[in-house]
Tab-separated table of C-alpha atoms in Angstrom:
chain	number	residue	atom	x	y	z
A	1	MET	CA	137.106	64.665	150.286
A	2	THR	CA	136.850	66.898	146.704
A	3	ASN	CA	135.289	70.641	147.015
A	4	TRP	CA	133.156	69.527	144.459
A	5	THR	CA	130.168	71.578	143.863
A	6	PRO	CA	127.971	71.322	141.053
A	7	ASP	CA	126.797	73.919	138.249
A	8	LEU	CA	122.833	73.694	138.320
A	9	ALA	CA	122.253	76.598	136.086
A	10	GLY	CA	119.989	75.771	133.264
A	11	ARG	CA	118.967	72.664	134.373
A	12	THR	CA	115.223	71.866	134.908
A	13	GLY	CA	113.260	69.223	136.954
A	14	PRO	CA	113.375	68.471	140.679
A	15	LEU	CA	116.143	69.476	142.367
A	16	TYR	CA	117.853	66.206	143.754
A	17	ARG	CA	117.710	64.874	139.911
A	18	VAL	CA	118.957	67.957	138.821
A	19	ILE	CA	122.078	67.585	141.108
A	20	ALA	CA	122.090	63.865	140.010
A	21	ASP	CA	122.528	64.685	136.551
A	22	ALA	CA	125.349	67.411	137.360
A	23	LEU	CA	127.163	64.678	138.879
A	24	ALA	CA	126.661	62.281	136.129
A	25	ASP	CA	128.174	65.001	133.526
A	26	ASP	CA	130.915	65.808	135.809
A	27	ILE	CA	132.298	62.146	135.879
A	28	ALA	CA	131.266	61.699	132.331
A	29	SER	CA	133.881	64.552	131.346
A	30	GLU	CA	136.064	63.694	134.341
A	31	ALA	CA	136.077	66.742	136.148
A	32	LEU	CA	135.288	64.259	138.669
A	33	PRO	CA	137.591	61.078	138.517
A	34	ILE	CA	136.892	57.730	139.392
A	35	GLY	CA	137.440	57.172	142.927
A	36	ALA	CA	137.092	60.807	144.156
A	37	ARG	CA	135.422	61.092	147.564
A	38	LEU	CA	132.360	63.647	147.374
A	39	PRO	CA	131.398	66.135	149.958
A	40	THR	CA	129.158	64.922	152.736
A	41	HIS	CA	125.277	65.469	152.663
A	42	ARG	CA	125.686	68.447	155.047
A	43	ASP	CA	128.436	70.130	153.393
A	44	LEU	CA	127.094	69.956	149.773
A	45	ALA	CA	123.621	71.301	151.263
A	46	PHE	CA	125.498	74.008	152.796
A	47	ARG	CA	127.057	75.133	149.468
A	48	LEU	CA	124.114	74.820	147.471
A	49	GLY	CA	122.099	76.423	149.932
A	50	VAL	CA	119.546	73.413	149.886
A	51	THR	CA	118.225	71.000	152.369
A	52	VAL	CA	119.875	67.939	153.760
A	53	GLY	CA	116.918	65.651	152.242
A	54	THR	CA	117.442	67.053	149.053
A	55	VAL	CA	121.375	66.059	148.741
A	56	THR	CA	120.414	62.552	150.357
A	57	ARG	CA	117.915	61.952	147.671
A	58	ALA	CA	120.245	63.347	144.845
A	59	TYR	CA	123.150	60.861	146.122
A	60	ALA	CA	120.603	58.172	146.210
A	61	GLU	CA	119.610	58.643	142.678
A	62	ALA	CA	123.073	58.705	141.578
A	63	GLU	CA	123.796	55.383	143.284
A	64	LYS	CA	121.027	53.895	141.634
A	65	ARG	CA	122.365	54.789	138.612
A	66	GLY	CA	125.409	53.002	139.704
A	67	LEU	CA	127.688	56.468	139.650
A	68	ILE	CA	128.805	56.508	143.163
A	69	GLY	CA	129.103	54.183	146.286
A	70	GLY	CA	128.800	54.254	150.304
A	71	GLU	CA	131.423	53.091	152.385
A	72	VAL	CA	130.132	52.772	156.014
A	73	GLY	CA	132.499	55.191	158.233
A	74	ARG	CA	134.540	56.497	155.005
A	75	GLY	CA	132.041	58.356	153.013
A	76	THR	CA	130.462	58.252	149.080
A	77	PHE	CA	133.186	57.984	146.437
A	78	VAL	CA	132.677	57.981	142.430
A	79	GLN	CA	132.774	54.703	141.371
A	80	SER	CA	133.666	52.930	137.971
A	81	PRO	CA	130.574	53.099	135.699
A	82	ARG	CA	129.192	49.010	135.282
A	83	ALA	CA	129.629	48.188	131.485
A	84	ASN	CA	126.013	46.792	131.499
A	85	PRO	CA	124.298	48.738	134.375
A	86	LEU	CA	121.283	47.160	136.361
A	87	PRO	CA	118.397	48.300	135.689
A	88	SER	CA	116.496	49.274	138.269
A	89	PRO	CA	113.323	47.399	139.510
A	90	PHE	CA	111.924	50.737	140.269
A	91	ALA	CA	111.916	52.211	137.102
A	92	SER	CA	108.619	52.080	136.107
A	93	ALA	CA	106.784	51.004	138.927
A	94	PHE	CA	105.572	54.220	139.575
A	95	ALA	CA	105.451	55.992	136.175
A	96	PRO	CA	102.467	58.253	135.674
A	97	SER	CA	101.046	55.817	133.029
A	98	ALA	CA	101.268	53.166	135.693
A	99	PRO	CA	98.195	51.508	137.457
A	100	LEU	CA	97.901	52.745	141.177
A	101	PRO	CA	96.751	50.955	143.769
A	102	GLY	CA	92.812	50.012	142.882
A	103	GLY	CA	93.220	49.849	139.210
A	104	VAL	CA	93.564	53.896	138.788
A	105	VAL	CA	95.545	54.968	136.000
A	106	MET	CA	97.128	58.379	136.358
A	107	GLY	CA	96.261	61.057	133.416
A	108	GLY	CA	97.736	64.394	132.485
A	109	GLY	CA	101.171	63.150	130.601
A	110	GLY	CA	104.522	64.136	131.322
A	111	GLY	CA	104.343	63.329	135.104
A	112	SER	CA	102.023	66.073	135.846
A	113	SER	CA	99.731	64.400	137.869
A	114	VAL	CA	99.512	64.347	141.371
A	115	ASN	CA	98.644	61.125	142.823
A	116	MET	CA	96.941	62.215	146.343
A	117	THR	CA	94.986	59.018	146.396
A	118	THR	CA	97.790	56.706	148.842
A	119	LEU	CA	98.953	57.290	152.231
A	120	ARG	CA	102.870	56.345	151.661
A	121	PRO	CA	105.057	58.612	153.422
A	122	GLU	CA	108.670	58.326	152.910
A	123	HIS	CA	111.129	60.762	154.795
A	124	ALA	CA	114.815	61.127	153.050
A	125	LEU	CA	116.280	60.597	156.585
A	126	ALA	CA	115.545	56.952	155.889
A	127	VAL	CA	117.182	56.604	152.794
A	128	GLN	CA	120.803	57.692	154.425
A	129	ALA	CA	119.862	55.214	157.432
A	130	LEU	CA	118.940	52.090	155.395
A	131	ALA	CA	122.528	52.560	153.316
A	132	ASN	CA	124.294	52.871	156.641
A	133	THR	CA	122.776	49.742	158.492
A	134	LEU	CA	122.703	47.449	155.490
A	135	GLY	CA	126.757	48.408	155.420
A	136	ALA	CA	126.886	47.672	159.130
A	137	ILE	CA	124.814	44.392	158.391
A	138	GLY	CA	127.397	43.299	155.765
A	139	ALA	CA	130.301	44.211	157.719
A	140	SER	CA	129.190	42.147	160.769
A	141	GLY	CA	130.066	38.975	159.634
A	142	GLN	CA	126.460	37.565	160.446
A	143	THR	CA	124.769	38.176	157.205
A	144	ALA	CA	124.122	34.190	156.859
A	145	ALA	CA	122.026	34.420	159.860
A	146	PHE	CA	119.419	36.340	157.744
A	147	LEU	CA	119.187	33.885	155.214
A	148	GLY	CA	117.466	31.179	157.028
A	149	TYR	CA	113.956	30.944	158.938
A	150	ALA	CA	113.274	32.753	162.051
A	151	PRO	CA	110.725	31.606	164.953
A	152	HIS	CA	106.930	32.008	163.679
A	153	ALA	CA	106.951	34.785	166.240
A	154	GLY	CA	109.986	36.461	165.508
A	155	LEU	CA	113.228	36.585	166.826
A	156	PRO	CA	113.471	37.269	170.494
A	157	ALA	CA	115.749	40.319	169.819
A	158	HIS	CA	113.177	41.668	167.365
A	159	ARG	CA	110.294	40.973	169.579
A	160	GLU	CA	112.368	42.986	172.289
A	161	ALA	CA	112.905	46.025	170.147
A	162	GLY	CA	109.153	46.000	169.057
A	163	ALA	CA	107.678	45.820	172.556
A	164	ALA	CA	110.400	49.095	173.273
A	165	TRP	CA	109.039	50.781	170.332
A	166	LEU	CA	105.098	50.309	170.738
A	167	GLU	CA	105.822	51.594	174.392
A	168	ARG	CA	107.997	54.532	173.341
A	169	GLN	CA	105.755	55.765	170.312
A	170	HIS	CA	102.396	54.085	170.763
A	171	ARG	CA	102.110	54.204	174.602
A	172	VAL	CA	101.171	50.197	174.892
A	173	GLN	CA	102.320	48.932	177.967
A	174	THR	CA	103.457	45.310	176.628
A	175	THR	CA	106.424	42.700	177.040
A	176	ALA	CA	108.438	41.252	174.292
A	177	ASP	CA	106.406	37.805	174.729
A	178	ALA	CA	103.341	39.402	173.990
A	179	VAL	CA	104.839	41.022	170.509
A	180	LEU	CA	104.737	38.781	167.552
A	181	LEU	CA	106.035	40.014	163.973
A	182	ALA	CA	104.104	40.259	160.921
A	183	THR	CA	104.765	41.638	157.490
A	184	GLY	CA	103.227	45.158	157.413
A	185	ALA	CA	99.812	45.937	159.226
A	186	GLN	CA	97.721	44.531	156.235
A	187	ASN	CA	99.255	41.149	157.248
A	188	ALA	CA	99.028	41.655	161.184
A	189	MET	CA	95.162	42.387	160.411
A	190	ALA	CA	95.113	39.320	158.777
A	191	VAL	CA	96.747	37.536	161.129
A	192	ALA	CA	94.214	38.986	163.949
A	193	LEU	CA	91.398	38.082	161.981
A	194	CYS	CA	92.532	34.795	161.138
A	195	ALA	CA	93.393	34.106	164.846
A	196	VAL	CA	89.732	34.620	165.952
A	197	ALA	CA	87.200	34.200	162.902
A	198	ARG	CA	86.560	31.962	160.289
A	199	PRO	CA	84.916	32.229	156.817
A	200	GLY	CA	81.495	33.358	157.092
A	201	ASP	CA	81.790	34.757	160.314
A	202	ILE	CA	80.642	38.425	161.196
A	203	VAL	CA	83.161	41.341	161.840
A	204	VAL	CA	81.711	44.624	162.789
A	205	THR	CA	83.806	47.761	161.728
A	206	GLU	CA	82.733	51.368	161.245
A	207	ARG	CA	80.735	51.835	158.097
A	208	LEU	CA	83.424	53.911	156.223
A	209	THR	CA	86.986	52.012	157.089
A	210	ASN	CA	90.243	51.169	155.811
A	211	ILE	CA	89.898	49.473	152.041
A	212	GLY	CA	92.742	46.968	153.179
A	213	ALA	CA	89.946	45.710	155.622
A	214	LYS	CA	87.090	45.476	152.892
A	215	THR	CA	89.664	43.433	150.593
A	216	LEU	CA	90.669	41.016	153.340
A	217	ALA	CA	87.362	40.586	154.341
A	218	ALA	CA	85.848	39.670	150.501
A	219	ASN	CA	89.409	37.528	150.115
A	220	GLN	CA	88.757	35.473	153.204
A	221	GLY	CA	85.221	35.355	153.299
A	222	TYR	CA	84.444	37.354	156.587
A	223	HIS	CA	80.974	39.104	156.578
A	224	LEU	CA	81.825	42.568	157.266
A	225	GLU	CA	79.034	44.812	158.956
A	226	GLY	CA	79.251	48.432	158.934
A	227	VAL	CA	78.222	50.820	162.260
A	228	ALA	CA	77.386	54.259	162.513
A	229	ILE	CA	79.850	56.585	162.907
A	230	ASP	CA	79.976	60.454	163.841
A	231	GLU	CA	82.313	63.047	164.744
A	232	HIS	CA	83.899	60.936	167.377
A	233	GLY	CA	83.942	57.944	165.742
A	234	LEU	CA	82.248	54.265	165.966
A	235	VAL	CA	78.719	55.128	167.894
A	236	PRO	CA	78.616	52.890	170.785
A	237	ASP	CA	74.590	52.480	171.116
A	238	ALA	CA	74.967	51.656	167.363
A	239	PHE	CA	77.978	49.242	168.091
A	240	ASP	CA	75.773	47.183	171.092
A	241	SER	CA	72.693	46.849	168.688
A	242	ALA	CA	74.858	45.266	166.227
A	243	CYS	CA	76.455	43.119	168.663
A	244	ARG	CA	72.992	42.217	170.191
A	245	ARG	CA	71.436	41.485	166.706
A	246	LEU	CA	74.576	39.789	164.985
A	247	GLY	CA	76.466	38.309	167.573
A	248	PRO	CA	79.787	39.244	166.073
A	249	LYS	CA	83.202	37.433	166.339
A	250	ALA	CA	85.179	40.433	166.383
A	251	LEU	CA	85.379	44.477	166.126
A	252	TYR	CA	88.105	45.942	163.584
A	253	LEU	CA	88.265	49.467	164.250
A	254	VAL	CA	90.660	52.516	163.906
A	255	PRO	CA	90.488	54.731	166.490
A	256	THR	CA	92.896	57.154	166.119
A	257	MET	CA	93.472	59.043	162.786
A	258	HIS	CA	90.346	57.132	161.392
A	259	ASN	CA	90.978	56.214	157.853
A	260	PRO	CA	89.193	57.793	155.892
A	261	THR	CA	87.678	60.418	158.317
A	262	ALA	CA	91.107	61.407	160.278
A	263	VAL	CA	88.639	61.319	163.495
A	264	VAL	CA	90.463	60.451	166.605
A	265	MET	CA	88.060	58.741	169.211
A	266	PRO	CA	87.884	60.488	172.578
A	267	GLN	CA	88.817	58.103	175.315
A	268	GLU	CA	85.708	58.377	176.950
A	269	ARG	CA	84.472	56.598	174.168
A	270	ARG	CA	87.265	54.073	174.083
A	271	ILE	CA	86.051	53.333	177.508
A	272	GLU	CA	82.829	52.741	176.532
A	273	ILE	CA	83.362	50.774	173.406
A	274	ALA	CA	85.748	48.363	175.406
A	275	ALA	CA	82.963	47.617	178.080
A	276	ILE	CA	80.445	46.875	175.251
A	277	ALA	CA	82.834	44.328	173.578
A	278	ARG	CA	83.329	42.908	176.895
A	279	ARG	CA	79.924	42.311	177.674
A	280	TYR	CA	79.334	40.960	174.342
A	281	GLY	CA	82.386	38.663	174.164
A	282	VAL	CA	83.795	40.322	171.175
A	283	ILE	CA	87.674	40.721	170.143
A	284	ILE	CA	88.771	43.857	169.159
A	285	ILE	CA	90.982	44.197	166.716
A	286	GLU	CA	92.707	47.604	167.215
A	287	ASP	CA	94.526	49.200	164.104
A	288	ASP	CA	97.106	51.832	165.444
A	289	VAL	CA	99.521	52.685	162.369
A	290	PHE	CA	98.616	56.379	162.871
A	291	GLY	CA	99.101	56.361	167.064
A	292	PHE	CA	102.611	57.620	166.452
A	293	MET	CA	100.915	60.948	165.412
A	294	VAL	CA	98.590	61.779	168.891
A	295	PRO	CA	100.767	61.208	171.933
A	296	ASP	CA	97.879	61.880	174.242
A	297	ALA	CA	95.636	59.263	172.308
A	298	LEU	CA	95.740	55.956	174.850
A	299	PRO	CA	95.207	52.694	172.613
A	300	ILE	CA	92.349	50.610	173.531
A	301	GLN	CA	94.842	47.713	174.164
A	302	THR	CA	95.991	49.873	177.778
A	303	ILE	CA	91.920	50.052	178.597
A	304	ALA	CA	91.354	46.247	177.967
A	305	PRO	CA	94.341	44.118	176.822
A	306	ASP	CA	92.630	40.651	177.752
A	307	ILE	CA	90.068	41.240	174.757
A	308	THR	CA	92.120	43.398	172.214
A	309	LEU	CA	94.378	42.568	169.612
A	310	TYR	CA	96.598	45.555	169.064
A	311	VAL	CA	98.028	45.620	165.274
A	312	THR	CA	100.375	48.539	163.868
A	313	SER	CA	103.354	48.445	161.720
A	314	LEU	CA	105.991	51.129	160.820
A	315	SER	CA	104.636	51.746	157.210
A	316	LYS	CA	103.067	55.339	158.286
A	317	SER	CA	105.769	56.299	160.499
A	318	VAL	CA	109.242	54.998	159.547
A	319	SER	CA	109.124	53.508	156.341
A	320	ALA	CA	106.523	52.070	153.942
A	321	GLY	CA	108.582	49.436	152.109
A	322	LEU	CA	110.475	47.523	155.507
A	323	ARG	CA	107.185	45.873	155.807
A	324	VAL	CA	107.544	45.515	159.489
A	325	GLY	CA	104.368	44.952	161.838
A	326	TYR	CA	103.350	44.316	165.218
A	327	VAL	CA	100.629	42.383	166.783
A	328	VAL	CA	100.257	42.599	170.608
A	329	ALA	CA	97.987	39.371	171.827
A	330	PRO	CA	96.728	38.759	175.272
A	331	PRO	CA	98.241	35.448	176.700
A	332	GLU	CA	95.081	33.271	175.899
A	333	LEU	CA	95.149	34.030	172.244
A	334	ARG	CA	98.774	34.266	171.396
A	335	SER	CA	99.315	30.352	170.390
A	336	ARG	CA	96.432	31.331	167.763
A	337	VAL	CA	97.818	34.136	166.401
A	338	GLU	CA	101.359	32.176	166.356
A	339	ALA	CA	99.365	29.482	164.289
A	340	ALA	CA	97.850	32.190	162.014
A	341	ILE	CA	101.400	33.649	161.582
A	342	ARG	CA	102.580	30.288	160.512
A	343	ALA	CA	99.926	29.490	158.065
A	344	LEU	CA	99.677	33.080	156.307
A	345	GLN	CA	103.813	33.764	156.028
A	346	TYR	CA	105.893	30.992	158.178
A	347	SER	CA	107.170	33.913	159.759
A	348	ALA	CA	108.274	37.614	159.113
A	349	PRO	CA	111.640	38.354	156.949
A	350	THR	CA	114.574	38.664	159.153
A	351	LEU	CA	116.622	41.113	157.151
A	352	THR	CA	113.923	44.066	157.273
A	353	ALA	CA	112.944	43.103	161.224
A	354	GLU	CA	116.632	43.270	161.870
A	355	VAL	CA	117.140	46.908	159.893
A	356	ALA	CA	114.002	48.123	161.821
A	357	SER	CA	115.348	46.865	165.233
A	358	ARG	CA	118.904	48.370	164.771
A	359	TRP	CA	116.864	51.804	163.826
A	360	ILE	CA	114.852	51.145	166.987
A	361	GLN	CA	117.870	50.679	169.140
A	362	GLU	CA	119.528	53.236	167.922
A	363	GLY	CA	117.225	55.994	167.648
A	364	ALA	CA	117.184	56.277	163.841
A	365	ALA	CA	113.456	55.481	164.139
A	366	ASP	CA	112.693	57.970	166.291
A	367	ARG	CA	114.537	60.607	164.352
A	368	ILE	CA	112.743	59.611	161.360
A	369	VAL	CA	109.236	59.749	163.206
A	370	GLU	CA	110.082	63.363	164.364
A	371	ALA	CA	110.827	64.288	160.812
A	372	GLN	CA	107.620	62.706	159.443
A	373	ARG	CA	105.719	64.267	162.223
A	374	ALA	CA	106.887	67.861	161.233
A	375	GLU	CA	106.260	67.445	157.549
A	376	ASP	CA	103.026	66.090	158.100
A	377	LEU	CA	101.968	69.037	160.220
A	378	ALA	CA	103.468	71.181	157.834
A	379	ARG	CA	101.498	69.433	155.003
A	380	GLN	CA	98.365	69.963	156.829
A	381	ARG	CA	98.880	73.632	157.569
A	382	LEU	CA	99.518	73.932	153.736
A	383	ALA	CA	96.055	72.139	153.080
A	384	ARG	CA	94.317	74.469	155.634
A	385	SER	CA	95.700	77.448	154.044
A	386	ILE	CA	94.313	76.438	150.438
A	387	LEU	CA	91.483	74.749	150.785
A	388	PRO	CA	88.003	76.543	152.196
A	389	THR	CA	88.014	75.830	155.866
A	390	GLU	CA	84.467	74.528	155.818
A	391	THR	CA	85.173	71.623	153.676
A	392	VAL	CA	88.213	70.224	155.600
A	393	TYR	CA	87.886	67.668	158.289
A	394	GLY	CA	90.022	65.342	160.626
A	395	HIS	CA	92.561	65.753	163.008
A	396	PRO	CA	95.377	68.714	162.277
A	397	SER	CA	98.061	66.282	162.360
A	398	ALA	CA	96.916	63.595	160.065
A	399	GLN	CA	98.515	62.286	156.818
A	400	HIS	CA	95.261	62.722	155.258
A	401	ILE	CA	92.118	65.129	155.299
A	402	TRP	CA	88.369	64.472	154.743
A	403	LEU	CA	87.331	66.544	152.225
A	404	VAL	CA	83.035	66.908	152.573
A	405	LEU	CA	82.074	68.239	149.228
A	406	PRO	CA	79.317	71.438	149.245
A	407	GLU	CA	76.838	71.810	146.994
A	408	PRO	CA	76.025	70.927	144.381
A	409	TRP	CA	79.193	68.779	144.484
A	410	ARG	CA	78.767	64.920	143.742
A	411	ARG	CA	81.369	62.723	144.456
A	412	GLU	CA	81.766	61.168	141.202
A	413	ASP	CA	81.693	64.566	139.116
A	414	PHE	CA	84.340	66.069	141.753
A	415	ILE	CA	86.649	63.152	141.020
A	416	ALA	CA	86.513	63.362	137.292
A	417	GLU	CA	86.702	67.038	137.546
A	418	THR	CA	89.917	66.873	139.931
A	419	ARG	CA	91.364	64.249	137.749
A	420	ARG	CA	90.982	66.825	134.446
A	421	ARG	CA	92.843	69.122	136.388
A	422	GLY	CA	95.592	66.111	137.117
A	423	VAL	CA	95.081	65.276	140.543
A	424	VAL	CA	93.768	61.755	141.586
A	425	VAL	CA	91.913	61.449	145.128
A	426	THR	CA	89.798	58.556	146.730
A	427	GLY	CA	85.973	58.970	146.772
A	428	ALA	CA	84.187	58.032	149.791
A	429	ASP	CA	82.431	54.870	148.269
A	430	ALA	CA	85.960	53.068	148.264
A	431	PHE	CA	85.674	52.968	151.911
A	432	ALA	CA	81.887	52.155	152.507
A	433	VAL	CA	80.564	48.707	153.659
A	434	GLY	CA	78.374	46.876	152.140
A	435	ARG	CA	75.759	48.688	150.606
A	436	THR	CA	76.019	51.703	153.041
A	437	SER	CA	75.441	54.806	151.302
A	438	ALA	CA	78.463	57.007	151.531
A	439	PRO	CA	78.390	60.777	151.611
A	440	HIS	CA	79.645	63.122	148.995
A	441	ALA	CA	83.411	63.503	150.322
A	442	VAL	CA	87.021	62.458	149.289
A	443	ARG	CA	89.927	61.194	151.169
A	444	VAL	CA	92.927	63.608	149.763
A	445	GLY	CA	96.389	62.216	150.790
A	446	LEU	CA	98.959	64.790	151.922
A	447	CYS	CA	101.900	62.658	152.284
A	448	MET	CA	102.392	60.857	148.617
A	449	PRO	CA	103.470	63.830	146.702
A	450	GLY	CA	107.198	63.917	146.561
A	451	SER	CA	107.673	67.434	147.848
A	452	ARG	CA	105.435	70.136	149.242
A	453	ASP	CA	105.489	72.402	146.009
A	454	GLU	CA	103.891	69.080	144.581
A	455	ALA	CA	101.550	68.502	147.543
A	456	ALA	CA	100.482	72.527	146.924
A	457	ARG	CA	99.831	72.232	143.059
A	458	GLY	CA	97.411	69.236	143.942
A	459	LEU	CA	96.000	71.080	146.381
A	460	ARG	CA	95.390	74.285	144.320
A	461	ALA	CA	93.697	71.992	141.768
A	462	ILE	CA	91.304	70.717	144.203
A	463	ALA	CA	90.463	74.146	145.661
A	464	ASP	CA	90.017	75.252	141.616
A	465	SER	CA	87.741	72.313	141.250
A	466	LEU	CA	85.653	73.002	144.258
A	467	GLU	CA	85.035	76.855	142.653
A	468	ALA	CA	83.845	75.286	139.450
A	469	PRO	CA	80.149	75.002	139.888
A	470	VAL	CA	79.716	74.547	136.012
A	471	SER	CA	81.559	71.066	136.098
A	472	ALA	CA	79.417	70.049	139.390
A	473	MET	CA	76.411	70.621	137.520
A	474	LEU	CA	77.395	68.762	133.982
A	475	SER	CA	75.850	65.311	135.222
A	476	ILE	CA	72.517	66.725	135.671
A	477	VAL	CA	70.231	66.674	132.553
């Protein structure tokens, strides 16, 4: 192994890119010959006084450029540059000027804008885990098996791993037979709704709800009705009234880390909501993508497993790009869920499901989750140290905060002001169901910025915006 230590003096930009640039220069000057074995992530991190995650991102960037390659069990080596390097499919996907989800275009130029609209965590540990796992799969002699169709509900081994994961990280008591694989939580939600509702049927939800549920209902023709919420989530009396008046087929809700308010519904209220749903014959679709963050919150599925379709994924806890989701269905609904999977996607991709299952079985997924929890908590503390206390709402370990705007701010003016300062956030109106009046509040995603420094820059711009009453009054004539 070479004793290579890059010279970073005079270089600017994100630290991981600076290291990758130094590596490229040393290869070009032949200071690092082809075939040289690079220091381990931990060793180089110690020499440079940086985190292991920074080195992992640097090596991943260098590998993307075709400069180095990893061999499972042997290390990372300098490789011959390609005569015509393959362009990265991600080179412009998230460029500052590229449209963000929902059609938002980042401004600010020069990559200076901070996107705080999306909840898309990605921990550096997942990068190395993926390289290791793909290498192990390639060396297994079983790669052909991942090129065929899987059973609609998923391979038995993948369902088994899913059941173990849900019990370990989400406190769901289930069996492999009850777990069906989906392609992420959005697909799991679509499958669950397709299994119990038809176009034109009424589905009730919180009056502020996940944007994905709104777009799905509009696309599939479900009639989405918003129900009142308070500081504890869905209001039981309002839900009871909606059941009596509307006769809904299903209730879709996010009881743990509600999206967008980051509220965690108390256990007593979960029991009450389940009892009302049972009384009126309403199927509960419980979205628990954030459940891993609150170890003492028991899913509604554990209270009423016979009337609950439980959906979750690894997107918020392990990796957004794996697109591995799970649906837990009671026996009487499993055939309908499986039929919906067949209609909507035929089956989940076996390769990503295999990666996820190996991570679950080998403990890599748990390590990533622990790191993600620590990062989420650190960014929450950062947000609460920068923003005025009276404006910040939601659980202190959530991946986002609900920012309630003080007078005289109006939601649309505040969004315009933060955009002017190079930060993009999501207004409450994006989450409002139907013609429900939206509060003057915004959701601020804490996990999308690539570093805590970038998150802090965005949060300081938001804090500065809150202190700009002149801008708040601009729309008044």
